[in-house]
Amino acid sequence: MQTFRCQCGHKLFFGSSFCVSCQETVGMCPTCRQVTALKSLDNETWQCMNQACGQKLKLCRNRVEYKACNCTIAIEEPDQAYCNYCRLNQVIPNLSIEGNLVKWRRLEAAKRRVLYGVESNGLPIGDPSRNDYLPLKFEFKEDDARPVSTGHACGLITINLQEADSVKREQTRVEFGEPQRTLVGHFRHELGHYYWDMLVEPSKLEAFRQLFGNEENPTYADAQAAYYANGPQPDWQSRFISAYASMHPWEDFAESFAAYLDMTSIVSTAQSFPRINAAVPPDDFDAWLKAYREIGVMANEFNRDIGLLDLVPEVFNKLVIEKLRFMHDLQEIRVQSPESSGSSSSS
Ligand SMILES: [Zn+2]
Ligand SMILES: [Zn+2]
Ligand SMILES: [Zn+2]
Ligand SMILES: [Zn+2]
């Protein structure tokens, strides 16, 4: 992620709500897509201080009431109380339970970052209030009598609140032998399922099947049962981005999609730091991958220097590279009013 500038000249970050230098209120403006200083006009109205913008704004309700957001809403949207990201929430955690507010804030921070990145990649986000694309919705739930599975079905992404508990998440990571397990990673993976429904099934199914296999044979349920009984395919490193990707073509797609978003996010971040030479033509996938590999080697060494997990643990074999290229080409797709397939429910 790029960094932003306050009117006082100090650096602002994507998640900033105020400037640590001049103490001004700051926030994400949906019009110029910058985190900027906000000038108070009256009790409820603010103005974006990005000189090229000047949009009049109000604060997202989740920001005012819970400090769970740093976004704003254009004043021209009088009926909108929540920002473009918070309005996608269907279910939020029970905030009367101790600890849940902190966990929910972490989920919202990861969700905002990932959705902003998806928009920067030119991919559409289905707005539930308009009937344009498959509406995207989120629910953050806790286990009760029935355990909550993190997953996606027909545009609804469910995340188990426990994933926001870093101790439990690390425990799960070790248990499943995963190189990384993060909230950002969960959102990227589940969005992969969402974009499969929205962009791949209606118009790229044959090309998908050639690269990832037939998603109907074996069925998802059979593939899932086989994976949990026998583990990943023994030669998964030669064909898949991760062990989990070898379970079923849908999971292969979601894992590859997440890896593609990792790549564009990390290379874009590098591009915003002039010390790192990461300028690549936007459409040149091979140049993006080359930059990512170079930055990945460097970042992994930084991480190893202080004993952190690798930033880029994946190996990009030939087939995986073609799968990532497939994701790159998805940006060219624009579908209107796709039918919700209702066929896929996957985790
Ligand atoms: Zn400032
Ligand atoms: Zn603005
Ligand atoms: Zn919000
Ligand atoms: Zn999945």
mmCIF file of N, CA and C and ligand atoms in Angstrom, residues 27-38 47-57 72, ligand 2:
data_model
loop_
_atom_site.group_PDB
_atom_site.id
_atom_site.type_symbol
_atom_site.label_atom_id
_atom_site.label_comp_id
_atom_site.label_asym_id
_atom_site.label_seq_id
_atom_site.Cartn_x
_atom_site.Cartn_y
_atom_site.Cartn_z
ATOM 1 N N GLY A 27 -8.928 10.851 7.114
ATOM 2 C CA GLY A 27 -9.728 9.690 6.712
ATOM 3 C C GLY A 27 -9.628 9.429 5.230
ATOM 4 N N MET A 28 -10.171 8.279 4.837
ATOM 5 C CA MET A 28 -10.187 7.900 3.426
ATOM 6 C C MET A 28 -11.354 8.596 2.736
ATOM 7 N N CYS A 29 -11.049 9.337 1.670
ATOM 8 C CA CYS A 29 -12.079 10.018 0.889
ATOM 9 C C CYS A 29 -12.451 9.119 -0.293
ATOM 10 N N PRO A 30 -13.732 8.797 -0.468
ATOM 11 C CA PRO A 30 -14.113 7.881 -1.545
ATOM 12 C C PRO A 30 -13.990 8.517 -2.927
ATOM 13 N N THR A 31 -13.938 9.845 -2.982
ATOM 14 C CA THR A 31 -13.889 10.516 -4.282
ATOM 15 C C THR A 31 -12.475 10.502 -4.865
ATOM 16 N N CYS A 32 -11.474 10.915 -4.054
ATOM 17 C CA CYS A 32 -10.093 10.921 -4.579
ATOM 18 C C CYS A 32 -9.315 9.680 -4.161
ATOM 19 N N ARG A 33 -9.947 8.820 -3.354
ATOM 20 C CA ARG A 33 -9.317 7.567 -2.898
ATOM 21 C C ARG A 33 -7.983 7.810 -2.195
ATOM 22 N N GLN A 34 -7.901 8.937 -1.462
ATOM 23 C CA GLN A 34 -6.703 9.261 -0.687
ATOM 24 C C GLN A 34 -7.075 9.323 0.795
ATOM 25 N N VAL A 35 -6.124 8.976 1.657
ATOM 26 C CA VAL A 35 -6.280 9.301 3.078
ATOM 27 C C VAL A 35 -5.771 10.733 3.229
ATOM 28 N N THR A 36 -6.657 11.633 3.624
ATOM 29 C CA THR A 36 -6.289 13.061 3.687
ATOM 30 C C THR A 36 -6.789 13.693 4.981
ATOM 31 N N ALA A 37 -6.256 14.867 5.275
ATOM 32 C CA ALA A 37 -6.785 15.648 6.398
ATOM 33 C C ALA A 37 -8.223 16.039 6.068
ATOM 34 N N LEU A 38 -9.062 16.081 7.125
ATOM 35 C CA LEU A 38 -10.462 16.456 6.941
ATOM 36 C C LEU A 38 -10.709 17.743 7.717
ATOM 37 N N GLN A 47 -14.640 18.355 5.040
ATOM 38 C CA GLN A 47 -14.201 18.558 3.672
ATOM 39 C C GLN A 47 -12.849 17.888 3.461
ATOM 40 N N CYS A 48 -12.726 17.182 2.347
ATOM 41 C CA CYS A 48 -11.446 16.568 1.979
ATOM 42 C C CYS A 48 -10.451 17.680 1.678
ATOM 43 N N MET A 49 -9.288 17.643 2.350
ATOM 44 C CA MET A 49 -8.302 18.717 2.191
ATOM 45 C C MET A 49 -7.302 18.451 1.069
ATOM 46 N N ASN A 50 -7.505 17.362 0.333
ATOM 47 C CA ASN A 50 -6.734 17.161 -0.900
ATOM 48 C C ASN A 50 -7.177 18.268 -1.862
ATOM 49 N N GLN A 51 -6.232 19.164 -2.213
ATOM 50 C CA GLN A 51 -6.603 20.372 -2.971
ATOM 51 C C GLN A 51 -7.285 20.052 -4.295
ATOM 52 N N ALA A 52 -6.894 18.939 -4.895
ATOM 53 C CA ALA A 52 -7.476 18.583 -6.186
ATOM 54 C C ALA A 52 -8.884 18.015 -6.033
ATOM 55 N N CYS A 53 -9.313 17.800 -4.772
ATOM 56 C CA CYS A 53 -10.596 17.118 -4.555
ATOM 57 C C CYS A 53 -11.612 18.052 -3.881
ATOM 58 N N GLY A 54 -11.451 18.307 -2.574
ATOM 59 C CA GLY A 54 -12.357 19.221 -1.879
ATOM 60 C C GLY A 54 -13.753 18.679 -1.622
ATOM 61 N N GLN A 55 -13.929 17.373 -1.797
ATOM 62 C CA GLN A 55 -15.244 16.740 -1.609
ATOM 63 C C GLN A 55 -15.783 16.993 -0.196
ATOM 64 N N LYS A 56 -17.078 17.292 -0.100
ATOM 65 C CA LYS A 56 -17.726 17.385 1.220
ATOM 66 C C LYS A 56 -18.151 15.987 1.651
ATOM 67 N N LEU A 57 -17.906 15.703 2.923
ATOM 68 C CA LEU A 57 -18.001 14.328 3.401
ATOM 69 C C LEU A 57 -18.689 14.232 4.750
ATOM 70 N N THR A 72 -15.032 7.691 4.889
ATOM 71 C CA THR A 72 -16.038 8.749 4.842
ATOM 72 C C THR A 72 -17.000 8.471 3.692
HETATM 73 ZN ZN ZN B 2 -10.975 13.644 -1.659
#
